CSV table of C-alpha atoms (C1' of nucleotides) in Angstrom, one decimal:
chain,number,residue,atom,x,y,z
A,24,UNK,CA,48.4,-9.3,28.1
A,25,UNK,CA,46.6,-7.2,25.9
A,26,UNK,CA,44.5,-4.7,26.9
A,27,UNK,CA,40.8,-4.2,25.6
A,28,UNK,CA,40.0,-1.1,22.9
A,29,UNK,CA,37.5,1.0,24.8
A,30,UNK,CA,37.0,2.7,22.0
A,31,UNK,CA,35.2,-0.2,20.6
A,32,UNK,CA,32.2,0.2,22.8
A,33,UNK,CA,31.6,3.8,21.3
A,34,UNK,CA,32.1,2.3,17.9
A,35,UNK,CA,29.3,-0.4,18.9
A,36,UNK,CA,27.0,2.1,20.9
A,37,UNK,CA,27.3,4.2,17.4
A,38,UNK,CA,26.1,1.1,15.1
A,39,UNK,CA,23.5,0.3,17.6
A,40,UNK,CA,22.0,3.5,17.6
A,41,UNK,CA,22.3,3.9,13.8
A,42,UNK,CA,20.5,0.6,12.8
A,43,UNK,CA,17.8,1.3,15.4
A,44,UNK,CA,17.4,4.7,14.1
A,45,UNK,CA,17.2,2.9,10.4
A,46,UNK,CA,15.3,-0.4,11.4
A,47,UNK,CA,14.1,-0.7,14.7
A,48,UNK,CA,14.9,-2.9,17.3
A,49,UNK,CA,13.8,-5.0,15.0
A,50,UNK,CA,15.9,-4.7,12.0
A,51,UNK,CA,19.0,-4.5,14.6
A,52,UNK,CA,20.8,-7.7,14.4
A,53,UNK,CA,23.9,-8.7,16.4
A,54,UNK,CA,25.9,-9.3,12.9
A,55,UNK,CA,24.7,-5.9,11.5
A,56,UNK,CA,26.2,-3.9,14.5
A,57,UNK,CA,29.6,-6.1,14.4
A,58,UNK,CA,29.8,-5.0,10.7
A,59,UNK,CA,28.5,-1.3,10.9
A,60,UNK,CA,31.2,-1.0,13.7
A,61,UNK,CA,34.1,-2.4,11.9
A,62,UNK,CA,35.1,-5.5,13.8
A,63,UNK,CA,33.6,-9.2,13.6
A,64,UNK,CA,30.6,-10.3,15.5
A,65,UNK,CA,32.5,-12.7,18.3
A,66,UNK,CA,34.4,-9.6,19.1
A,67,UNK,CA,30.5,-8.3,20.3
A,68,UNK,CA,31.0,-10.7,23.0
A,69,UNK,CA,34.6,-10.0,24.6
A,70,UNK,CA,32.4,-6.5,25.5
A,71,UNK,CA,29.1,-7.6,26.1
A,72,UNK,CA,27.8,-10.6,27.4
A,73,UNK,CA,25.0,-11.1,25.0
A,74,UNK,CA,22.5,-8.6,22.7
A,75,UNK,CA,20.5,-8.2,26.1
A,76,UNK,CA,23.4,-6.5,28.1
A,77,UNK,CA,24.5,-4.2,25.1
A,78,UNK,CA,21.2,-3.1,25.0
A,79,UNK,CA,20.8,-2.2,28.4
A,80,UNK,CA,24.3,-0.8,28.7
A,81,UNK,CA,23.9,1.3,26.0
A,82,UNK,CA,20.1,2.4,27.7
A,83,UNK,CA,22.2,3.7,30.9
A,84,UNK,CA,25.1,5.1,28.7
A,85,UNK,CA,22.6,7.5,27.2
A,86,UNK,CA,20.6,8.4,30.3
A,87,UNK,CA,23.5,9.3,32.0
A,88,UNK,CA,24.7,12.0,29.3
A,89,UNK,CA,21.2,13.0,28.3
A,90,UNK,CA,21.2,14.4,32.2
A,91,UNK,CA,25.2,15.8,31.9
A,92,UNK,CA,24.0,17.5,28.7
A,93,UNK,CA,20.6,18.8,30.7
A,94,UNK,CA,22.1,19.6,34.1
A,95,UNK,CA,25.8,20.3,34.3
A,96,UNK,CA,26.9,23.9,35.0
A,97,UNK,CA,23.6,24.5,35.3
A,98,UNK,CA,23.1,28.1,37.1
A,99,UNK,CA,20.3,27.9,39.6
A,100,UNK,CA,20.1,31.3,40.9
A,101,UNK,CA,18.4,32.9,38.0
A,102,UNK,CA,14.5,33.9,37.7
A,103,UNK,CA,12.7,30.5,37.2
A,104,UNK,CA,11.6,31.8,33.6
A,105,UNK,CA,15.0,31.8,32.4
A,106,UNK,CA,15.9,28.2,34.1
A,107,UNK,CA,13.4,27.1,32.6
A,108,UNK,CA,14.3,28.1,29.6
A,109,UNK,CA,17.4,27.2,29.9
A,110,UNK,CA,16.4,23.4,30.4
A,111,UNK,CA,13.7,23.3,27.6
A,112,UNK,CA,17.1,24.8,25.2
A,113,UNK,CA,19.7,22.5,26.6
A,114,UNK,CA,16.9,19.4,26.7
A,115,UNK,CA,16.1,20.5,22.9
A,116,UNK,CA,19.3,20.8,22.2
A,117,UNK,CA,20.4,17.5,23.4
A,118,UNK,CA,17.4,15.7,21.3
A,119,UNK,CA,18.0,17.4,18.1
A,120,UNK,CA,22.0,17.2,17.7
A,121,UNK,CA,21.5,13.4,19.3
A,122,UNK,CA,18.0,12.2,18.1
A,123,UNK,CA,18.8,8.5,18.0
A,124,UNK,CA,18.7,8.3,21.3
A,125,UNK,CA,14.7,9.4,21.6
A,126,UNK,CA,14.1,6.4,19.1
A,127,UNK,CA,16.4,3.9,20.9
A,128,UNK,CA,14.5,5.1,24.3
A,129,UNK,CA,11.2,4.7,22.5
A,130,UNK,CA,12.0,0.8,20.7
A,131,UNK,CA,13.9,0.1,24.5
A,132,UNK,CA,10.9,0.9,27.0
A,133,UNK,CA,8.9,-1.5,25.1
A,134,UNK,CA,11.0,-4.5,24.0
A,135,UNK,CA,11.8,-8.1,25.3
A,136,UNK,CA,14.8,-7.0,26.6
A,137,UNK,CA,13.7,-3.7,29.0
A,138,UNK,CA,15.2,-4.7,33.2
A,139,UNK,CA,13.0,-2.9,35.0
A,140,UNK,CA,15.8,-2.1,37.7
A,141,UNK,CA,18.1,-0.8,34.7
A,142,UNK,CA,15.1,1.3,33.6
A,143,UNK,CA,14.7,2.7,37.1
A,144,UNK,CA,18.2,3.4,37.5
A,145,UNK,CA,18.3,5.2,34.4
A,146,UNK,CA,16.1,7.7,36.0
A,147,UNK,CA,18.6,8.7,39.2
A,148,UNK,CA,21.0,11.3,36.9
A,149,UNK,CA,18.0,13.6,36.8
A,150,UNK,CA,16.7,14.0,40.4
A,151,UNK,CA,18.1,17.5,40.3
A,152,UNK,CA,15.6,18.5,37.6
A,153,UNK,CA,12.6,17.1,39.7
A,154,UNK,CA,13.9,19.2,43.0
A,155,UNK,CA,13.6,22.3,40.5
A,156,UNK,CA,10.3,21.5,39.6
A,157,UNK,CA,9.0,20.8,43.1
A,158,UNK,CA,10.7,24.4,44.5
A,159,UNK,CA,9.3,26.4,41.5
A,160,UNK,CA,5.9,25.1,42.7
A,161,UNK,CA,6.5,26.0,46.4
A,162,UNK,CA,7.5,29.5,45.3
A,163,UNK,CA,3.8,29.2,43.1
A,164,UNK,CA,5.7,30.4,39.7
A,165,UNK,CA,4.5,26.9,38.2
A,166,UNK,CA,1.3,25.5,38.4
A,167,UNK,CA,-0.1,23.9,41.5
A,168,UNK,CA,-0.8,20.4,40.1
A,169,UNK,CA,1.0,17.0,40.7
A,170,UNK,CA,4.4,16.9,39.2
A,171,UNK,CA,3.5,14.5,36.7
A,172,UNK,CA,0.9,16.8,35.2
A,173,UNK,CA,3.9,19.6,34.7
A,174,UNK,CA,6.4,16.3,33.2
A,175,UNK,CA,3.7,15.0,30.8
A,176,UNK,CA,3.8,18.5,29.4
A,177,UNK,CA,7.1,19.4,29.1
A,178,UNK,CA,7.9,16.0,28.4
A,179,UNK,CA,5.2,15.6,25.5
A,180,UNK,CA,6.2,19.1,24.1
A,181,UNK,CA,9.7,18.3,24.1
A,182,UNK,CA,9.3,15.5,22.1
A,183,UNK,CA,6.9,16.5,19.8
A,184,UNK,CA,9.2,19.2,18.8
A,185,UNK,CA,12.2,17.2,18.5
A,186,UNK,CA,10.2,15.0,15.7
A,187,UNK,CA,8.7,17.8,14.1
A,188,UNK,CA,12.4,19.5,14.0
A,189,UNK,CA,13.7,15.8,12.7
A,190,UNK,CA,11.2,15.5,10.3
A,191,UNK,CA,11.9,19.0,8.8
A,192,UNK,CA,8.5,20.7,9.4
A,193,UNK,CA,9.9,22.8,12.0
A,194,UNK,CA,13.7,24.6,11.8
A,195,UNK,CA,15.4,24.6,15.4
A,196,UNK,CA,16.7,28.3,15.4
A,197,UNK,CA,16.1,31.4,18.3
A,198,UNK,CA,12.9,32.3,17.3
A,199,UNK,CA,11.0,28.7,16.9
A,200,UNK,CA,12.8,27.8,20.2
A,201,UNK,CA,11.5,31.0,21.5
A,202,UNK,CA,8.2,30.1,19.9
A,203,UNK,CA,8.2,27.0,21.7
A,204,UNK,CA,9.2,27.7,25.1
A,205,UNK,CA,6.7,30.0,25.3
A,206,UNK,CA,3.9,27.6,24.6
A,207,UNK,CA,5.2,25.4,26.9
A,208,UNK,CA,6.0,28.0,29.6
A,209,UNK,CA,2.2,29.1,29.0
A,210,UNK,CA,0.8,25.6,30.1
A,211,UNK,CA,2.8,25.2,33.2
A,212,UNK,CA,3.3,28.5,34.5
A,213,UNK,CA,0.9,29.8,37.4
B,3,UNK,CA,-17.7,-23.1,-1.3
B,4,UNK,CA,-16.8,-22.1,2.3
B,5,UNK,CA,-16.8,-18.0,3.4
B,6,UNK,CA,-13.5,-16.3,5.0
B,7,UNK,CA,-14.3,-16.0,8.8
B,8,UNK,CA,-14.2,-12.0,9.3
B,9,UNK,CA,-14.3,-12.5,12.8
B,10,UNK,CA,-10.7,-13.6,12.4
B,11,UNK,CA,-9.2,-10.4,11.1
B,12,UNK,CA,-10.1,-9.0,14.2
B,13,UNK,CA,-9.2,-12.0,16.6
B,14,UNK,CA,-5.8,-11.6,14.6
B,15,UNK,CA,-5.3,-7.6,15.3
B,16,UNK,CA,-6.3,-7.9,18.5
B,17,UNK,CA,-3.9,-10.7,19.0
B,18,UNK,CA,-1.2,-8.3,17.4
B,19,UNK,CA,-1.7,-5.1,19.4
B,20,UNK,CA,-1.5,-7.6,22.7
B,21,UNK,CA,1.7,-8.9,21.6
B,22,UNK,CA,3.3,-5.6,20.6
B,23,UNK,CA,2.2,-4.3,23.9
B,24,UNK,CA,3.8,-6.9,26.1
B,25,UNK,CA,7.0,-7.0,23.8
B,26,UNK,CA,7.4,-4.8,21.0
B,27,UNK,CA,7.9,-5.6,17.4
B,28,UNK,CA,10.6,-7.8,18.4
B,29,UNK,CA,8.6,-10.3,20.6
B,30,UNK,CA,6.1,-10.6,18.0
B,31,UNK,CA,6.3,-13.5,15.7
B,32,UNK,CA,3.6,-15.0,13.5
B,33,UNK,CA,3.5,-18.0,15.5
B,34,UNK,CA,2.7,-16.4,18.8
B,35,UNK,CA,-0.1,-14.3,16.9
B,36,UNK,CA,-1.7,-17.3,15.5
B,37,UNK,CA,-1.9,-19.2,18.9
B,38,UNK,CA,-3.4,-15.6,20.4
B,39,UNK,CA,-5.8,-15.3,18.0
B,40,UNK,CA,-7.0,-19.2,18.4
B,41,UNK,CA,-5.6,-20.3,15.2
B,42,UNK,CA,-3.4,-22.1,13.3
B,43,UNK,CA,0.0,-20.4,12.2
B,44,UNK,CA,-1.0,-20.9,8.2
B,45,UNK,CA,-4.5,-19.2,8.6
B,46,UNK,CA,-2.3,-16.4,9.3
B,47,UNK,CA,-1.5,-16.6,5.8
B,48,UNK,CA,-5.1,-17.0,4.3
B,49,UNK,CA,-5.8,-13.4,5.5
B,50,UNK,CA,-2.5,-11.7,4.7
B,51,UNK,CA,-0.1,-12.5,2.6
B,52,UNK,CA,2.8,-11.9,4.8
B,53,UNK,CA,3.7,-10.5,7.5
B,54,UNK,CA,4.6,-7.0,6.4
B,55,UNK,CA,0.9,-6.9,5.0
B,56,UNK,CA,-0.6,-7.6,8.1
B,57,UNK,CA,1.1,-5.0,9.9
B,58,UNK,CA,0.3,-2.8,7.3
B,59,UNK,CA,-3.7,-3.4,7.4
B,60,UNK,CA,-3.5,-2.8,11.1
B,61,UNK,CA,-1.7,0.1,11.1
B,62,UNK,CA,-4.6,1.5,8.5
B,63,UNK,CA,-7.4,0.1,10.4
B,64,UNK,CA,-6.1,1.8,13.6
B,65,UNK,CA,-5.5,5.3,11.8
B,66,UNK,CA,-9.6,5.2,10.2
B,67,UNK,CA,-10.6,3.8,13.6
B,68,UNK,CA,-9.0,6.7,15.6
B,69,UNK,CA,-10.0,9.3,13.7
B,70,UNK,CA,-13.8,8.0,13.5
B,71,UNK,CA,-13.6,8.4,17.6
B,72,UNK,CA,-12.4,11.6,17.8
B,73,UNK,CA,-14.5,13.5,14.6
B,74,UNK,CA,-17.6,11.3,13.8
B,75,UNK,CA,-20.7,13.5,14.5
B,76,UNK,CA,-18.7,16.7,16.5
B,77,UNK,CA,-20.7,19.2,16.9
B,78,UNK,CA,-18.6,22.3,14.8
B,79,UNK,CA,-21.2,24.9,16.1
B,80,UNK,CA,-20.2,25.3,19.9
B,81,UNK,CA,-17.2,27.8,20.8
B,82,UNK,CA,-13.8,27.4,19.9
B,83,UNK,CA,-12.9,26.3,23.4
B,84,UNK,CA,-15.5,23.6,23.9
B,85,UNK,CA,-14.7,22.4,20.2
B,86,UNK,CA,-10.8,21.4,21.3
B,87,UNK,CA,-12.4,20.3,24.8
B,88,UNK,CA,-14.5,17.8,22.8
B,89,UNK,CA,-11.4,16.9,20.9
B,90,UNK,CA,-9.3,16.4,23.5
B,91,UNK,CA,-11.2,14.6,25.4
B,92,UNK,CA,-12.1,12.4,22.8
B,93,UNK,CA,-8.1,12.0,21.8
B,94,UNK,CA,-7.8,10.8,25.6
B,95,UNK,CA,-10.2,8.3,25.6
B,96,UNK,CA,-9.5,7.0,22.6
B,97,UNK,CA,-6.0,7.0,23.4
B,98,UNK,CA,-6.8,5.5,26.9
B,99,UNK,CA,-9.3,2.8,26.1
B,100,UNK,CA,-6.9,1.5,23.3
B,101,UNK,CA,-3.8,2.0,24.7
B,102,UNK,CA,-2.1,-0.5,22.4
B,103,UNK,CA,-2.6,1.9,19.0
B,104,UNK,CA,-0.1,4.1,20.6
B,105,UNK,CA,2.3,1.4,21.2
B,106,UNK,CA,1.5,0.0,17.7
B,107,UNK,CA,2.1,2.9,16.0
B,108,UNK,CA,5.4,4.0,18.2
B,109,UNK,CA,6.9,0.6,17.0
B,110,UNK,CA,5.2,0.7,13.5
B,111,UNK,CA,7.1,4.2,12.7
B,112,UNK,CA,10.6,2.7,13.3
B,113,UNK,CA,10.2,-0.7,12.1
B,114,UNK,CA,11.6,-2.1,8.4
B,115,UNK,CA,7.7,-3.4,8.0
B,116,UNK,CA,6.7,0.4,7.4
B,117,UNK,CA,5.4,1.2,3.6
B,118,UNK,CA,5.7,5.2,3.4
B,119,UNK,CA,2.6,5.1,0.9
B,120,UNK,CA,0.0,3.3,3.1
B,121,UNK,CA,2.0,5.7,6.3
B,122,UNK,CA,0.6,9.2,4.1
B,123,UNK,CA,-2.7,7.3,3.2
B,124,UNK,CA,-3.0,7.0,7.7
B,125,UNK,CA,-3.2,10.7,7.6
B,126,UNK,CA,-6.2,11.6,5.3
B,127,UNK,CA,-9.0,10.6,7.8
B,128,UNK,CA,-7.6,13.3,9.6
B,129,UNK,CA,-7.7,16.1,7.3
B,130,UNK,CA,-11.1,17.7,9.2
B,131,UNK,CA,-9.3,18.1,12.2
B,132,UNK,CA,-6.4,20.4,10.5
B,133,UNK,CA,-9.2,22.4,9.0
B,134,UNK,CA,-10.3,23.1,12.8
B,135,UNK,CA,-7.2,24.4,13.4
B,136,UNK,CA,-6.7,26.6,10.5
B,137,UNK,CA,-10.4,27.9,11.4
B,138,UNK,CA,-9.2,29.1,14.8
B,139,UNK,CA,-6.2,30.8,14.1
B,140,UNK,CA,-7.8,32.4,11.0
B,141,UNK,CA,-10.4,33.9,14.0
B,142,UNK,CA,-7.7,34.7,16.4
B,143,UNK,CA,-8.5,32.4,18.9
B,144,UNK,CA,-5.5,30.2,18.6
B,145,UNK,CA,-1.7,31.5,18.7
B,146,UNK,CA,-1.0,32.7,15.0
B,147,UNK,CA,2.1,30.3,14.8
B,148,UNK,CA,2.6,27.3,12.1
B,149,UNK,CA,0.3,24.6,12.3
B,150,UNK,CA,3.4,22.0,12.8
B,151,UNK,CA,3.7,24.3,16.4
B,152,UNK,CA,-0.2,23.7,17.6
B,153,UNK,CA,-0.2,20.3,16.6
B,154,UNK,CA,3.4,19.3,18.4
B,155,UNK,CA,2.1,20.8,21.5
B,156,UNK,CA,-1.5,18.8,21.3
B,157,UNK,CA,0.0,15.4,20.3
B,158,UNK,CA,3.1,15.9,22.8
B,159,UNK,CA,0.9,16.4,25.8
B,160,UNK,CA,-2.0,14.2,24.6
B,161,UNK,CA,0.9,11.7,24.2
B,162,UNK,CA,2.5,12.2,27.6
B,163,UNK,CA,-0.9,12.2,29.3
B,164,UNK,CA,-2.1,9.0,28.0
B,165,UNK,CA,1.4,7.3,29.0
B,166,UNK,CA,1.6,8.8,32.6
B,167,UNK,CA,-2.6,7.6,32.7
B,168,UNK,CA,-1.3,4.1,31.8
B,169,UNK,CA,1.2,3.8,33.8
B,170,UNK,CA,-0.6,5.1,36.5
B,171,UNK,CA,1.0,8.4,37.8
B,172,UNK,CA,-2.6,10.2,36.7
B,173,UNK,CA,-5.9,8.9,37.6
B,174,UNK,CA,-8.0,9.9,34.4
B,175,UNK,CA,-11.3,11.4,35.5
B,176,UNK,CA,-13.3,14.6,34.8
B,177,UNK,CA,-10.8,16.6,37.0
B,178,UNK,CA,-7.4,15.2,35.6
B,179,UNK,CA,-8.7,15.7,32.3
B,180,UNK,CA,-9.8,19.5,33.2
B,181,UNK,CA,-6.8,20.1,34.4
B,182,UNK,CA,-4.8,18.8,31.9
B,183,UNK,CA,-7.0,20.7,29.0
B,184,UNK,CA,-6.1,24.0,30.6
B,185,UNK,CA,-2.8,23.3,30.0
B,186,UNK,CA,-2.7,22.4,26.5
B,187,UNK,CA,-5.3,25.1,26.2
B,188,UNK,CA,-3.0,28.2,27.7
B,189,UNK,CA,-0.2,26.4,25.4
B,190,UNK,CA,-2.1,27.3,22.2
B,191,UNK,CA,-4.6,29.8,23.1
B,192,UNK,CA,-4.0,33.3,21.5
C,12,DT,C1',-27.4,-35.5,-0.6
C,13,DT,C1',-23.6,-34.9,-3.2
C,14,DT,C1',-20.0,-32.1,-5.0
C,15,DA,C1',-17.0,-28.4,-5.5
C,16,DT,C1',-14.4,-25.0,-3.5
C,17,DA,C1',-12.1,-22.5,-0.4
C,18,DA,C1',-10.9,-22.3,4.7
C,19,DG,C1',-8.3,-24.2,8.2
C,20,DT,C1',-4.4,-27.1,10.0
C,21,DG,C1',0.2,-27.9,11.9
C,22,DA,C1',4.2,-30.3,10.8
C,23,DA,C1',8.0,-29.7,7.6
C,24,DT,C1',11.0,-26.5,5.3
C,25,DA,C1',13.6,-22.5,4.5
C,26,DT,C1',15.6,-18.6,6.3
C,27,DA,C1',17.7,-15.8,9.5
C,28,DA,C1',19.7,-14.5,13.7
C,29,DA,C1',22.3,-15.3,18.3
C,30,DT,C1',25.9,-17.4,20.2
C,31,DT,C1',30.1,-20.3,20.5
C,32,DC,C1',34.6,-21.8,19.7
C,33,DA,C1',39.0,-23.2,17.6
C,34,DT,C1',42.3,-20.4,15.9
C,35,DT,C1',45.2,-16.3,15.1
C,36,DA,C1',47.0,-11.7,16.3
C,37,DT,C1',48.7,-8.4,19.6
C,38,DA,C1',50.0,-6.0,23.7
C,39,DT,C1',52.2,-6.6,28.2
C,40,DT,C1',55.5,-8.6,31.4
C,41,DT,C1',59.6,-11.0,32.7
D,3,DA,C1',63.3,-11.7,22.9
D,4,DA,C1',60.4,-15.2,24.7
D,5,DA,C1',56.4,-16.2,27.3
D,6,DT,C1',51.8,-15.4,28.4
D,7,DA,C1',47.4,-13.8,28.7
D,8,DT,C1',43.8,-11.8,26.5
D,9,DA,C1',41.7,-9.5,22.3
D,10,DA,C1',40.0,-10.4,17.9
D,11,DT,C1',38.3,-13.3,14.2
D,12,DG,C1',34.7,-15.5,11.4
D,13,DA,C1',33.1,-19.9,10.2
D,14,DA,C1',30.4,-23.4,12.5
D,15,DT,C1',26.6,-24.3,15.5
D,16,DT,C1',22.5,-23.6,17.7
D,17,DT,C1',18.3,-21.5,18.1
D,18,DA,C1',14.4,-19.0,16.5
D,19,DT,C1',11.2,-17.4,13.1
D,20,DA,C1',8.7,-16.9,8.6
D,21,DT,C1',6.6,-19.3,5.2
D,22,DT,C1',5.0,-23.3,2.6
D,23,DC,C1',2.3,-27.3,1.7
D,24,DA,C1',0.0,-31.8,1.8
D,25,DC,C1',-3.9,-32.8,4.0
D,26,DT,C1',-8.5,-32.3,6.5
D,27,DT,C1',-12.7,-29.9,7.4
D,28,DA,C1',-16.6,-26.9,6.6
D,29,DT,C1',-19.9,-24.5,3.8
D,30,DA,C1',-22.6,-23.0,-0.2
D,31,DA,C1',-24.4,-24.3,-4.5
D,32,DA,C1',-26.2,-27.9,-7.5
DNA sequence: TTTATAAGTGAATATAAATTCATTATATTT
DNA sequence: AAATATAATGAATTTATATTCACTTATAAA
């Protein structure tokens, strides 16, 4: 027998992610990713069943590392200032150097293709981050408002930033990021 | 001779934003537009010329209608805190009761249909709203920090807010949007 | 009324994309 | 080294979508 080239799937999560970054869901055709990842377009189907499952493999693919990336090693016993900071610079971080995720994510959650169980799944890597959240409230460092007041904003700052960095009007170095955090830190602290 | 139907334009937009809603840029093909709007697929074509145009005029008309909502007749002589209240607020229903603009324009951005000239030209109904912004920090009562910073942190939480209202973590009422405000407002505040 | 002109139609055509499949190449196993 | 199973190929097929066009209908002007 001969065995299958896992490195293949990178090669196709790579083209995928650069043709949606370039065109969009909708510019992202099944012949464009064979070719932009070196091998012929049946070969697209000895990994994935059709366009439907890549894209929803690759959607899990990136939610899992986007949480490795946001939570591993991650010290807890530190003052919740500095955790926090420490997420906002990790979760930055992880946009920035990997921005074609955030636009994959954006074209995914509102396409043809979406599962709703896939999406949900997607969001069981970062129960960690939301236990944070809900202990920094009980020890009243963060705001006393429903946890999806405190995501929206840390959330919608973090990806605001992350454009503004991609777009150029903003260079990611210690002082913006210091900049930012404390913005952010200033809406959601008590 | 027989008049153009103007009613249409708007028939076909609407039909747009309600396809692009329910499945993106991808799930939205001039023949599904046509039978939404209550017309045949060539009228399509009496009213653009194809369909990169009519993306194009919508996008434009969205841009002019948003930023009529938010600055036609604001009331510049109230104080600084009121003025980005009014804003705000006015963002978030805007944002709220036409929900589909932001899902437009999240799809419009990435998509090969986007013309960078008529994407620039989106920006200049908006140009009073920067001079706000400029105003405040020049009197000290917003965080001295580049514009690209204050507006990141408005639009990112004015972003978040309006998808977490949508999909219905938030109930959007004269407290949830209070609460929210004071956010953004200790984010930018000086 | 009649006529001229453009709107409106939807089936037909052209184009493009997803998927299949007969065939070839390659890595294991015996 | 031969046999075998599966990977890999890319042209052919199927399916879907944008656009056109011959034709019909509605409206304004004559």
């Amino acid at each position: 027998m001969r065995p299958k080239d896992e490195n293949k799937v990178d090669a196709i999560y790579s083209a995928t992610l650069l043709l949606n970054e370039q065109l969009g869901f909708v510019g992202m055709t099944m012949a464009k990713i064979a070719k932009e990842a070196g091998i012929a377009t049946g070969t697209l189907y000895i990994y994935f069943k059709n366009k439907e499952e890549l894209i929803n493999s690759l959607f899990l693919h990136l939610k899992k590392q986007k949480a490795r990336n946001i939570l591993d090693d991650l010290d807890l016993n530190q003052p919740y200032k500095l955790l926090f900071k420490e997420l906002f610079d990790r979760s930055m971080n992880s946009s920035v150097s990997n921005f074609q995720e955030a636009a994959f994510l954006e074209q995914y959650y509102r396409s043809p293709f979406i599962d709703e169980s896939v999406k949900a799944k997607g969001m069981e890597p970062f129960m960690p981050f939301f236990q944070i959240i809900e202990q920094a409230k009980k020890e009243l460092i963060v705001k006393d408002v429903d946890n999806s007041y405190i995501f929206a904003c840390m959330n919608g700052i973090l990806n605001e930033f992350t454009k503004m960095v991609k777009e150029e009007h903003i260079i990611w170095n210690k002082k913006s990021s210091n900049i930012a955090f404390e913005m952010l830190w200033d809406a959601i602290k008590n």
